Each structure stands twice: as C-alpha cells, then as structure tokens.
XYZ file of C-alpha atoms in Angstrom:
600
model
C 75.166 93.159 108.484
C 78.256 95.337 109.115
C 81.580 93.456 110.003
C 84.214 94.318 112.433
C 87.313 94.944 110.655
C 90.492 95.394 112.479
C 93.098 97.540 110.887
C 96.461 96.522 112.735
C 99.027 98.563 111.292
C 102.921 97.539 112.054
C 104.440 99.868 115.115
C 107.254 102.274 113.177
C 109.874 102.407 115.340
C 110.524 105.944 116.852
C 114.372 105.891 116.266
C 114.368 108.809 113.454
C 112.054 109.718 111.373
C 110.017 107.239 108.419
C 110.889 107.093 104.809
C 108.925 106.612 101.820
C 109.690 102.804 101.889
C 108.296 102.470 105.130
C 104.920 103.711 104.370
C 104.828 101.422 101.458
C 104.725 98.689 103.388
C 102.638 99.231 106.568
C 100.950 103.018 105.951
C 99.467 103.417 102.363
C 98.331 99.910 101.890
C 96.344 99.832 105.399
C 94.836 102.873 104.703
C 93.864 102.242 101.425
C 91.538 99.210 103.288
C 90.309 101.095 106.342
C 88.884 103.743 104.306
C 87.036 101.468 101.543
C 85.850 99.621 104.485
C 84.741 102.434 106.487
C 82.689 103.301 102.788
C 81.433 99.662 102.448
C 79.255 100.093 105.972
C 81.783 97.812 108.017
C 83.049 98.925 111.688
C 86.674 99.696 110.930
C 89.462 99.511 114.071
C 92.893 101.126 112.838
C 95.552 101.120 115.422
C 98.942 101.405 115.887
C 101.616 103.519 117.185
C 105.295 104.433 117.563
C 107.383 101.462 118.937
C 109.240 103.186 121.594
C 111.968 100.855 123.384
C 114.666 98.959 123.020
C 118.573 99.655 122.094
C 118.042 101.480 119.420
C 116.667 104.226 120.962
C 118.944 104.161 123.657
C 121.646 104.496 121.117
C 120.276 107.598 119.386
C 119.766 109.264 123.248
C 123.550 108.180 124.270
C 124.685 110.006 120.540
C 122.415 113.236 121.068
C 122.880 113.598 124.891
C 119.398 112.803 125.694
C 117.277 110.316 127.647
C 114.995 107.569 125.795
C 111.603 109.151 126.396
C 113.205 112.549 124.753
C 114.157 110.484 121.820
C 110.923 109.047 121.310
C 108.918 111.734 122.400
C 110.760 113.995 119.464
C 110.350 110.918 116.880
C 106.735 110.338 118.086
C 105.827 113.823 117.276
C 107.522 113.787 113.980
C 106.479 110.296 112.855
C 102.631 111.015 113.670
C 102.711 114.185 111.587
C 104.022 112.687 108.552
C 101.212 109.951 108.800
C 98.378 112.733 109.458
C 99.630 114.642 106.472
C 100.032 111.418 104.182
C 96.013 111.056 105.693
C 96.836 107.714 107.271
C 92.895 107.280 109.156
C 94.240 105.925 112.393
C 91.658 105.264 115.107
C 93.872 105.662 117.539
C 97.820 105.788 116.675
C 99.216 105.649 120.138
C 102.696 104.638 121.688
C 104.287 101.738 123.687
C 105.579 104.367 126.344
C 101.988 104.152 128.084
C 100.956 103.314 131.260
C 97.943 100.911 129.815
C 100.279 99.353 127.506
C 102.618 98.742 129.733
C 100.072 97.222 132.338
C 98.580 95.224 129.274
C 102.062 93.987 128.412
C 102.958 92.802 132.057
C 99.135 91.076 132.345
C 100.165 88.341 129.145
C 103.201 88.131 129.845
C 102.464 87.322 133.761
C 99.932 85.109 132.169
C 102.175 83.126 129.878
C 104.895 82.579 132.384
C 102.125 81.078 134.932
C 100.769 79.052 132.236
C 104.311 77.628 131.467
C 104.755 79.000 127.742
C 107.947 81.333 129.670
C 110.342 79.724 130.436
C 114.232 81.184 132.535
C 116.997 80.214 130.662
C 120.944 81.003 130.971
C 121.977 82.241 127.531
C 124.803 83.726 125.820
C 123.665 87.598 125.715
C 125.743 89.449 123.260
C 127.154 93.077 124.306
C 128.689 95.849 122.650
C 132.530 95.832 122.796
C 132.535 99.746 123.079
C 129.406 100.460 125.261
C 128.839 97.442 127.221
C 125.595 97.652 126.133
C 122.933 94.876 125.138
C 123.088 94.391 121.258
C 119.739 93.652 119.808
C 119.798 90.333 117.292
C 118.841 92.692 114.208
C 121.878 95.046 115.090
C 124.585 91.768 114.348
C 125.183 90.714 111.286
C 127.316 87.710 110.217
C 127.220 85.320 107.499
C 124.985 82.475 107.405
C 126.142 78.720 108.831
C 123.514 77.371 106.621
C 123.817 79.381 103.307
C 126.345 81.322 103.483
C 124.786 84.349 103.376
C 127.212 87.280 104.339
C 124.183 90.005 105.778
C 122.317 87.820 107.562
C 121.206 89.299 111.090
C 121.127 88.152 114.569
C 117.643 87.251 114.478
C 117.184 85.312 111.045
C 118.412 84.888 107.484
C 116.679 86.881 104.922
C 117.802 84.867 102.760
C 117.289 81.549 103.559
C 114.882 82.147 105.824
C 116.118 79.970 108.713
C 116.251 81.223 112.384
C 118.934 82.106 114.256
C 120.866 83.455 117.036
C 123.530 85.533 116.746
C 125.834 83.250 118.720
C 125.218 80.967 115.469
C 126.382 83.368 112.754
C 129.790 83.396 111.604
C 131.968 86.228 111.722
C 129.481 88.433 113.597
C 129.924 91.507 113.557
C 127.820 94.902 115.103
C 126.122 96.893 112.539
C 126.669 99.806 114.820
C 130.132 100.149 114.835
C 131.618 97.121 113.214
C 133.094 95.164 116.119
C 132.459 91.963 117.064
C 129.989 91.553 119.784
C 131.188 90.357 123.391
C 128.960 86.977 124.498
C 128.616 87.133 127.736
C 126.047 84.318 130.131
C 123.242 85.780 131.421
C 119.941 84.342 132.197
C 116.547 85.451 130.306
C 113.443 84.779 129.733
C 112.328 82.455 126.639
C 109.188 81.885 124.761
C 108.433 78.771 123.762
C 107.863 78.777 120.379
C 108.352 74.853 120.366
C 105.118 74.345 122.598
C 102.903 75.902 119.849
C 104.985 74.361 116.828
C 101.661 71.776 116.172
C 98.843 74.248 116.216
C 100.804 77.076 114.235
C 101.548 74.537 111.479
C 97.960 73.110 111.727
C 96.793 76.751 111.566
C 98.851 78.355 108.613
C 98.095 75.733 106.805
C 94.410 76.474 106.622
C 95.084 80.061 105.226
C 95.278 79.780 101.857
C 93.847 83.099 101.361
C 97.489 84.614 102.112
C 99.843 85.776 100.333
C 102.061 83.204 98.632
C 105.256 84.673 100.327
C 103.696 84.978 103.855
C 102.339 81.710 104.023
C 105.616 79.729 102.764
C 107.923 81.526 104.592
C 105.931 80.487 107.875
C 105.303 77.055 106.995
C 109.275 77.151 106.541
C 110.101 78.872 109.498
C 107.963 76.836 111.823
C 110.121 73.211 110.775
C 112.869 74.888 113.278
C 111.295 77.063 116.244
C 113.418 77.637 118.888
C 112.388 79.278 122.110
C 113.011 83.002 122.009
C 114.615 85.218 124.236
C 111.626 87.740 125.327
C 113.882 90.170 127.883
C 117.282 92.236 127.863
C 119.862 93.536 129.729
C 119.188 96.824 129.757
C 116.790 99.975 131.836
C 114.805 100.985 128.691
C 111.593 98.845 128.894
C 108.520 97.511 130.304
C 109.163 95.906 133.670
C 108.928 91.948 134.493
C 106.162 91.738 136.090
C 107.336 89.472 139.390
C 108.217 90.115 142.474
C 112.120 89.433 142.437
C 112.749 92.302 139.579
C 110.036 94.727 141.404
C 113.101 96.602 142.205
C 115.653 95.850 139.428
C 116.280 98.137 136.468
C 118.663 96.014 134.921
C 116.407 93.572 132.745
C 113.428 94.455 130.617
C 110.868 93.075 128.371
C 112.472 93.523 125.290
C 110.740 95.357 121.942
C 109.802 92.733 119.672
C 106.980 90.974 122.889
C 105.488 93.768 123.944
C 105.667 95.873 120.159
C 102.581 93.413 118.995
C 100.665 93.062 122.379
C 100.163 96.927 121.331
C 97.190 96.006 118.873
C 95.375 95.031 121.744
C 96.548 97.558 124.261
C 95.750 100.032 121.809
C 92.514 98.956 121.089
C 91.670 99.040 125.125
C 93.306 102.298 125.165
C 90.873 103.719 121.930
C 87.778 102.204 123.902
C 88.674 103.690 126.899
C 89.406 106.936 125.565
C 86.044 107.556 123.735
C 84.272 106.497 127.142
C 82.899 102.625 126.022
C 85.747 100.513 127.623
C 84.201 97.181 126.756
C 83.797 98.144 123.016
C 87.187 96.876 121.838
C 85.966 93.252 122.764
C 84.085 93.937 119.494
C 86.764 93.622 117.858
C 89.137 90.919 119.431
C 86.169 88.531 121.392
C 84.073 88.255 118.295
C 84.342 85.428 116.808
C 82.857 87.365 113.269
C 85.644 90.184 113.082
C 88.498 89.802 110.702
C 91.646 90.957 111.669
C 94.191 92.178 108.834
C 97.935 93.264 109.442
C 100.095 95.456 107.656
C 103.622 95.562 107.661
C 106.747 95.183 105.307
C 108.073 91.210 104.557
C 110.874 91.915 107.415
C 107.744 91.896 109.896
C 106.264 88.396 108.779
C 107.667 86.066 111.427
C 106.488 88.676 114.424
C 102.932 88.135 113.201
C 102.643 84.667 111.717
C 104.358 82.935 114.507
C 105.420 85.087 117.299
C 101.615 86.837 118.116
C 99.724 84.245 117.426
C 101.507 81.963 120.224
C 101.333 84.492 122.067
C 97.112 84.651 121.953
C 97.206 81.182 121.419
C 99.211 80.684 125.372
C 97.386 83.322 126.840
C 93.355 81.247 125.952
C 95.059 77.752 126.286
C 93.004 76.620 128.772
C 89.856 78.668 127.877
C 90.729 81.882 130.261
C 92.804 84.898 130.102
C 94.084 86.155 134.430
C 94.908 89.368 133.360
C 93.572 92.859 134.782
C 94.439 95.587 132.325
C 90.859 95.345 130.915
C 88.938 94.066 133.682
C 87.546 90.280 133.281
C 88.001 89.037 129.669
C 85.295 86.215 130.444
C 86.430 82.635 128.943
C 86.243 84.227 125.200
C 89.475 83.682 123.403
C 90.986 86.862 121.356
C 90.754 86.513 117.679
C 94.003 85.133 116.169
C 95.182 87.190 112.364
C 93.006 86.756 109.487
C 95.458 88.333 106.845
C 98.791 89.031 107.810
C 99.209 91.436 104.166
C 102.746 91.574 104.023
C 104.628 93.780 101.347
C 107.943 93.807 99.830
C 110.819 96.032 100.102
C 110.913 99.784 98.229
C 114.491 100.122 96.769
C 115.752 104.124 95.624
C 117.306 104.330 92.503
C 118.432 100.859 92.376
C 120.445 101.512 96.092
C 118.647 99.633 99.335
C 117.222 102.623 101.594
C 119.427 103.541 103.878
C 119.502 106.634 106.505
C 123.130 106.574 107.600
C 124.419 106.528 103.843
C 122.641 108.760 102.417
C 119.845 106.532 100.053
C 116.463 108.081 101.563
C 113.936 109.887 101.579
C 112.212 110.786 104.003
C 108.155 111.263 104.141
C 108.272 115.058 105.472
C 110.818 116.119 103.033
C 108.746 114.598 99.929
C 105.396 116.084 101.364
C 107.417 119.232 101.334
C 107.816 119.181 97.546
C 105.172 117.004 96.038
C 101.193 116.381 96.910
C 100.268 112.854 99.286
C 98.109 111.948 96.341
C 101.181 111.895 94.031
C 103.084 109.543 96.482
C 99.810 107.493 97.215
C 99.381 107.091 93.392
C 102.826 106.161 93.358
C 103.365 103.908 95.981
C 99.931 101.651 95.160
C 100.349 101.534 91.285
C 103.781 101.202 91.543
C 105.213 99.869 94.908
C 106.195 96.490 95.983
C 102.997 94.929 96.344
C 103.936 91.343 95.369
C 107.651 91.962 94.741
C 111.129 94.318 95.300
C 110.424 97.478 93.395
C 112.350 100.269 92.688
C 111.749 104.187 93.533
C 113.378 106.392 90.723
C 112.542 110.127 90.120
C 112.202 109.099 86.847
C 109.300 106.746 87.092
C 108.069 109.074 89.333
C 107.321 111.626 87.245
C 106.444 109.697 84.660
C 103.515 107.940 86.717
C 102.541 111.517 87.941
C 102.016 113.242 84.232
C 101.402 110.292 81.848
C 98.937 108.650 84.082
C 97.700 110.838 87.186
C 97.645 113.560 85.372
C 96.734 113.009 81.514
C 93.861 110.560 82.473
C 92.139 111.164 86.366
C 93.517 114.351 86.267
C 92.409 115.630 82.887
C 89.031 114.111 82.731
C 88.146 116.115 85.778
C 89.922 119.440 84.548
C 87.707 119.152 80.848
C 84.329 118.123 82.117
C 83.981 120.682 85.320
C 85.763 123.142 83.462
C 83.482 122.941 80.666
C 80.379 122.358 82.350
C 81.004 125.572 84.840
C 81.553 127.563 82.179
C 78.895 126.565 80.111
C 76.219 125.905 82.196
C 77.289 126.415 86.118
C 75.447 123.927 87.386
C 74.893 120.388 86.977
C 72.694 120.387 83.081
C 69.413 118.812 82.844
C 69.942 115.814 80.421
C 67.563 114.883 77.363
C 67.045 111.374 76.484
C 70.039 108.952 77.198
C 71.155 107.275 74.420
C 72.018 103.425 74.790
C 76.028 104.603 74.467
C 75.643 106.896 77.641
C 73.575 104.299 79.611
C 76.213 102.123 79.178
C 79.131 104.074 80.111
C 76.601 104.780 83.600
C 76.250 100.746 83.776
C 80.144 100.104 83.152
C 81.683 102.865 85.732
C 78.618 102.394 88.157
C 79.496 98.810 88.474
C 83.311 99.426 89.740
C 81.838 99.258 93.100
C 81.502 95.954 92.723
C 84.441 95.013 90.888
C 87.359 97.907 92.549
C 85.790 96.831 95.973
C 85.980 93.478 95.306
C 90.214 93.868 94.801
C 90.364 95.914 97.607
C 88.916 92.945 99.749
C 91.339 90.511 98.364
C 94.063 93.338 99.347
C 94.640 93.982 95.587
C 95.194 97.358 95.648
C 97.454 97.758 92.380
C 94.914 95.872 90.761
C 91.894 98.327 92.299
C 93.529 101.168 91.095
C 94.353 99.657 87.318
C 90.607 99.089 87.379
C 89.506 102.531 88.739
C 92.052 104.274 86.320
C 90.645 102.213 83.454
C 87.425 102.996 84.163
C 88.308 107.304 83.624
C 89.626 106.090 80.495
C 86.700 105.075 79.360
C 84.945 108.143 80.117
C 87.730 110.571 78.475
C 87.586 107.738 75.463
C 83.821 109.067 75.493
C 84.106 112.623 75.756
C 86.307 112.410 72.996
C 83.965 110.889 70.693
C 81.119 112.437 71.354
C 83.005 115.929 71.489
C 80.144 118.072 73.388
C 82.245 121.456 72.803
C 81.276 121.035 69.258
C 77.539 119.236 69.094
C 76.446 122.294 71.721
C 76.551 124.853 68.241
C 73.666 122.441 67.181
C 72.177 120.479 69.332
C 72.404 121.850 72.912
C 69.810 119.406 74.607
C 72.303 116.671 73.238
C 75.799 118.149 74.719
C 74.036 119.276 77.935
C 73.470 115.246 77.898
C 76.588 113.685 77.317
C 78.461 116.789 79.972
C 75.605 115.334 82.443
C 76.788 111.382 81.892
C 80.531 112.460 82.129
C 79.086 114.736 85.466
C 77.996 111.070 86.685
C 80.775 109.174 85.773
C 82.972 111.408 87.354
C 80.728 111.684 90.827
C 80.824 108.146 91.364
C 84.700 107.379 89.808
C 85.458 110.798 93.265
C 84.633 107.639 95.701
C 86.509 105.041 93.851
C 89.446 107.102 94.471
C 88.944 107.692 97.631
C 90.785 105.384 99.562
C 93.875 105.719 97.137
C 93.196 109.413 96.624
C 91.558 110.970 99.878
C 92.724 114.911 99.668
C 91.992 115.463 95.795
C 88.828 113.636 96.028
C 87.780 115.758 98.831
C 88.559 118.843 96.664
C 86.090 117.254 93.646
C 83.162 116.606 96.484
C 83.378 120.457 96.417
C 84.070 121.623 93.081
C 81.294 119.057 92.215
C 79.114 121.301 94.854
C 78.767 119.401 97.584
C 78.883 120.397 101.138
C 80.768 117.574 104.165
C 83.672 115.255 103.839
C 83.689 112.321 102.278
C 86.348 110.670 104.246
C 88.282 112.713 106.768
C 89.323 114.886 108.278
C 91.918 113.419 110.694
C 92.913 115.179 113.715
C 94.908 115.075 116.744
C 93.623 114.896 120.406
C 95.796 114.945 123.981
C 95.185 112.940 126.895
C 96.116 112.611 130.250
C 97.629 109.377 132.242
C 97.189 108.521 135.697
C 101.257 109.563 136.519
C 100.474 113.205 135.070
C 101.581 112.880 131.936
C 99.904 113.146 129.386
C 100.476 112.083 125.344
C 99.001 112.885 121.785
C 96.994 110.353 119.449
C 95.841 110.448 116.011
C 92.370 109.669 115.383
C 89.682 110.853 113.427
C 85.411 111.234 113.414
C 84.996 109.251 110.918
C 81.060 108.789 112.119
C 80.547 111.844 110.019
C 81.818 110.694 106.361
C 79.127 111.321 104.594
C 80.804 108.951 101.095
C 79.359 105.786 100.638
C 80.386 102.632 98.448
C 78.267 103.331 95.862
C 76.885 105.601 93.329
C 76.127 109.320 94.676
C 73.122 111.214 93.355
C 74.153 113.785 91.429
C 71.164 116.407 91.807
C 70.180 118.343 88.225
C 70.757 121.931 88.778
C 73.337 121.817 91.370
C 75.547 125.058 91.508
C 79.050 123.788 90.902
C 81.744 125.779 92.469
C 84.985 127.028 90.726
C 87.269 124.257 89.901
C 90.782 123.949 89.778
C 93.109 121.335 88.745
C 93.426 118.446 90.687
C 96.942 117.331 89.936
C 100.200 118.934 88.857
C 101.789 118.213 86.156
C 106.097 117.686 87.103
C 107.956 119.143 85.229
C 111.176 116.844 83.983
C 113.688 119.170 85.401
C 113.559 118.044 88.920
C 113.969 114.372 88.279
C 118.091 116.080 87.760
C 117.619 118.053 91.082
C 116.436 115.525 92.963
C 118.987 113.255 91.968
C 121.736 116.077 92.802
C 120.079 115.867 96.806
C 121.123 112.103 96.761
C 124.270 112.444 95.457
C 125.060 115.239 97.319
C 123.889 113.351 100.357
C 125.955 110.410 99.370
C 129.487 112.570 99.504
C-alpha cells in the first residue's frame, strides 16, 4: 500500500539570492527523496517556499529604496528559478506573504494563546543604535557567558549549543553594522517552551532513527528551554490576531513562528489550489504518513523543539479552534518523523559569505556548469554527516574522474556502439551465466540504492549506484564486443544487449540524483515520456487581487518506476550524445581569479 510522504523542505529566506551551500542542505538532499519516492509508488507532498518577513528584509528595502514586498517579490522570483533549474520537484513552493498563510498563522497562534502555551511578557527588546530598528537575535553576536565563544548569536551558541538571549551575551555587538545594540523594555509575546519540556524529552528520545547530531543536540537543548519571544517591534509581518492590535502596525509575529506553520499552510494552500481542499489532511491527520524535514544543522532547534510544541499546544486537549481550513475534527496533526539535518558547505576552506565576497551563488554556477554536475557534487561530496569543503579543485576532479570516466563513459561506449552497429536495441543469443549475473547484480540496486535512500543515505546511494556502472564498464571491457563481433556476431550483439539492460535500469537509479541527463538517456535509449519531470510554474490569484507564482509539477504523468524497465528487442535508438562534460583544468585558475577578485 502506498504511503504518504511529506517532503518539508526548510523556507530560504528571500533576502538575496541562494548559494550553493544552501541547496546542500535543504534543496538537493530533499529532492533526491521526493523523487525516489514518487518512483517507489508512495504519495509524495513537497512544500516549501520563500520566507518573506522579518528585519532582514526590511534592511535590504531601507538600503535599495524599496518596500518589503518589492524585496521579496524580486528574491522570490529569483530564488524559485534557481530551484526549477537545479529541478528541485516542489509540489507547491509558495511564500509566507499569502493571504492563507497568514490566516493559517493567526488561527495557531490565536489557538495557542487561548490554550495558555502564549504567554505577554515585558522584555528587554534590543534595537539598532543607528536605525532604531528591531534587531533580530541571529543579527547580534557576542561571546558566550558559558563558553566563551566569541561568534555566538543572539539566539544560541553554535558552539556549545546552549540557548540564549542576546541580553545574555557579552560584548554584543550588531552584525549589521558593528554597534552595540540599544535594550530597550517592551512587552511581547512568549512561547512556552517550558510547558512542553516533558513530552519533547519523552519524545526525542524515542527517535533513534535520527541523525546522531540532531538528536543530541535536542536532547541538550531541551535541559534549558526558556520561553521564546514569538513577536517584534516592527510593521513587516503577520498581524496578532486580537482585538487590541486590530489596528496597530507596530508589533508583528515575528519570522521564525510563522516560517514553520508554512508546511501546513502550504499544504492547505497546494490542496486548495488543485481543487481537493480536504486532501492535505492526507498528509498531516494520518496517523500512517511520515513526515521528513530538510534543512541545514543551523535549522535543528526550529524543528526539533520549536514546531513540534507548537502542534503539540495546538491538539493538547484533543481539538484544534482554528478556521483557515475549515473544521480539523479532533485528529491531531502528525508531529516530524525525520528532521534530516545537514552540515555546513565551506568554499575553499573560507565560511560562505555574501557580503565578503566567499560565494557562489546557484544562478551564476548553473550559468557555467550542468545541475547534474552540482547534484553529483553536492550528494557524493557535500556535508552529509559533517563540515565539508567546496574547492574548484575537487570539483573538477569529481566531474571527470568519476561523473565522467565511469556513468558518463559507459553510456557514451555502449549507445554509441550499439547505434552504430546495429541502431536498435540487438536481439541477444543465449546468456551466458557471466551476463545473467551482471542482470541479477545491477537489477537488484533497487533494492539495495532504495534502501539508502530510505535511511536518507544519499552519499551512500550514489557510491552504490556508481559502483554498480563500474561493474558494467569492468564487463564491457572484458568481454570487448568491438572485437568478438569480427567472429562471432550473435555473441557481441549479446553482451551490447546485457550492457543495453544494465544501463536501462542503472537511467532510474540515477534519477533522483541525476534527473536532466537521465531524461536525455530515456530518449537516446528510444523511449518516448518523462521519467521524472518536467517542473513548471503556474500563477494564481488571491482574494485581495493579487495574485503570486508557485512551483509545482505533474508528476501523475512520470512514467519511471523503481524497478527494472523492459527494454524491448528491436527498439530504434535515437542519436546519442554525451551525457557529461568533461572540465577542463583551466577553469579551476579562473574560477579562483572570480573569488579573489571578489574578495578585493
């Protein structure tokens, strides 16, 4: 029986434009499982969006002379591009500027505050000393009162992991211009974390299927939750949903609440769009569906502790009062099932960073190199499990010694070969136990690549599905067809036929790393229909006369499945061409020359 798999794929924030490090974390690796799911039979939700308010963005509008919604409407636009051309398969990839997430927003938080878990506090808010504006936590940095760290941020310590506030750090300092912050008292509205302290612990404990990191840093975090400060003093926001700020533009709910109620509104939002508005509850009211979330290690805390209160306060008494969706009868929403964190990306041994120069960005490498080269790159290569480094050297390396010489090649000498020769699939003789074997061994990655996949192993899937091509150019090698077909024809039409095979079923291991250049196989291999894609873009209108873009897809009509395709005898195969390019060495030097010249 199918299962319902939600995708929920961190929220990049629509500040500037994403770099490569970002989509290591929450892009490549989600859509590396949505896609092998989506083969595998299951129902597959992936949502997300650009995360639209907050300082930040009014900091980039104050710089550029521009209001908030210009900013993000600009970085929306360029942020959803990049993912459609790095063939991120989105469901729906939406924004937080909407008039259903903002009524979906207002519903749990209303909800939470009835139910107690909100609570008004006065607080020391901390302001910029140039712009009188609210600083966000991450936007201070001071060091550490507990380890002395000297970067630690507003919000937490990287380092030690504790949690703070910025009023705790010493020497704090804005990471905007360098002065200290101005505290100033001003009353907000708190979380409270403390409240769900016994049930998180209780909870995380159970999943040992997490990752090692994820799991101990929450367990650590939880031994010190503090209630946390859910609004700001500023106009850029979703509206408190009660009567005395009806009329008040000076206090909002802040990013970090409402940024992860958008897996749900978006969800509503993709049901309602395709015209089934119950269908989300699918997904989040079944108690079957597994929900996995992808994001970068800087991310954990928002979705180990901070969401699932959230859901937690919202069903505590076995009833949700909110409206955005109509009734949710007394069925609780589904609380994380993986919370597949990844580490950080670093660039030639420098920490990515836009304003000095260490970055780059997704547009500008799609400019210059194929997605598949930066997919290969980022799953064989990135910070799955720990801090990796970017170079242009490894790079290319990755691309031609691997990419190129093995996938790559096997594809170029059998099709190659085999339209020339024969221009159409050959009609084998008699397989020989060597052949059947090579079927058995690269017929049964299904099993054993999907298998990874599940246990959101993707380096390891694509070690496995890489080995496997090996094997088959190890084959071709020894049996050396271009040279038994002067004698034995019947024989080297065989082994080009069980290298044909091999090579139609290793097109849908790739797949999910590997979407465009497997697509381009499907066809050279003579086959009509898309395996997995295509993605596309689709406008719609709100209720205020606006209207906005999303990213989705049709993915009803993939026609790939997880497991091996027939391969009819005598199929006309169509002209290939190779799949990969080879780099050449030179532009490791230019490319470095952009970064240092960006660096002056």
């Amino acid at each position: 029986m199918p299962q319902h798999i939600l995708v929920a794929v961190a929220w990049p924030y629509a500040n500037g434009p994403r770099h490569i490090g970002h989509v290591a974390g929450f892009g490549v690796p989600a859509d590396i499982f949505a896609r092998y799911h989506r083969l595998a039979g299951n129902r597959v939700l992936m949502v997300s969006g650009t995360d639209e308010h907050g300082t930040p963005i009014t900091i980039v509008a104050e710089k550029e002379g521009l209001t908030p919604r210009e900013v993000a409407d600009r970085y929306n636009r360029i942020i959803a591009d990049d993912l459609h051309n790095l063939g991120l398969s989105y469901d729906l990839f939406t924004r937080t500027t909407t008039l259903n997430h903002y009524r979906v927003t207002q519903d749990v938080f209303k909800t939470l505050f009835d139910k107690g878990y909100i609570l008004r506090q006065e607080t020391l808010g901390a302001f910029s000393a140039t712009t009188g504006r609210t600083l966000p936590d991450r936007y201070i940095e001071g060091t550490c009162p507990i380890c002395g760290y000297t970067e630690a941020r507003g919000d937490q310590c990287d380092n030690c992991g504790s949690q703070l506030d910025p009023t705790d750090l010493i020497n704090p300092r804005s990471k905007i211009d360098g002065n200290p912050p101005v505290f100033k008292t001003t009353e907000h509205f708190f979380l409270d974390l403390p409240a769900f302290a016994d049930r998180l612990q209780q909870w995380i404990a159970k999943q040992e299927h997490w990752r090692p990191n994820v799991r101990s840093f929450s367990l650590n975090f939880i031994k010190d939750l503090k209630p946390r400060p859910i609004t700001r003093d500023l106009d850029w926001g979703v509206p408190i949903p009660l009567p005395e700020y009806e009329h008040r533009d000076d206090k909002r709910i802040y990013v970090w609440f409402d940024a992860v109620i958008g897996y749900l509104s978006a969800s509503i939002e993709w049901a309602q769009n395709r015209g089934t508005p119950d269908a989300w509850r699918d997904w989040w009211q079944n108690r079957y569906a597994r929900h996995f979330y992808f994001m970068g290690k800087d991310n954990i805390v928002f979705h180990t502790i901070i969401w699932p209160a959230q859901l937690m306060g919202v069903f505590s008494d076995g009833r949700y009062a909110g409206s955005a969706a109509g009734a949710f009868a007394e069925v609780p929403l589904q609380l994380p099932y993986n919370v597949v964190s990844s580490e950080f990306l670093t660039m030639e041994g420098k920490k990515f960073s836009s304003s000095r120069g260490v970055v780059i960005y997704v547009k500008d490498f799609l400019s210059r190199y194929d997605a598949d080269a930066l997919r290969y790159f980022l799953t064989i290569a990135g910070p799955e499990n720990q801090d990796t480094d970017f170079t242009w050297a490894e790079f290319v390396r990755r691309n031609n010694d691997e990419l190129v010489a093995t996938w790559g090649n096997l594809v170029n000498r059998t099709l190659t070969n085999v339209h020339r020769t024969f221009g159409a699939v050959p009609r084998p003789g008699a397989l020989q136990e060597g052949d059947q074997r090579l079927i058995d061994e690269v017929e049964g990655g299904f099993a054993g690549v999907g298998a990874l996949i599940e246990e959101v192993r993707f380096k390891a899937a694509l070690t496995e599905a890489m080995r496997l091509a090996a094997q088959v150019n190890t084959y071709l090698s020894e049996q050396e067809p271009w040279k038994v077909i002067k004698d034995d024809p019947e024989r080297a039409a065989t082994i080009w036929y069980v290298a044909l095979r091999c090579v139609n079923s290793l097109k849908i291991l790739f797949t999910p790393f590997l979407p465009f250049s497997s697509q381009r196989l499907h066809e050279y291999l003579g086959f009509d229909g898309y395996i997995a894609g295509p993605l596309e873009f689709k406008e719609y209108a709100e209720e205020d006369g606006r209207s906005h873009r999303v990213l989705t897809g049709n993915y009803g009509c993939w026609i790939g499945r997880w497991e091996p395709p027939r391969l009819p005898i005598g199929q006309t195969l169509r002209q290939p061409e190779p799949l990969f390019k080879k780099l050449d060495e030179k532009i490791i030097e230019e490319e470095l020359e952009r970064m240092r010249a960006a660096l002056q």
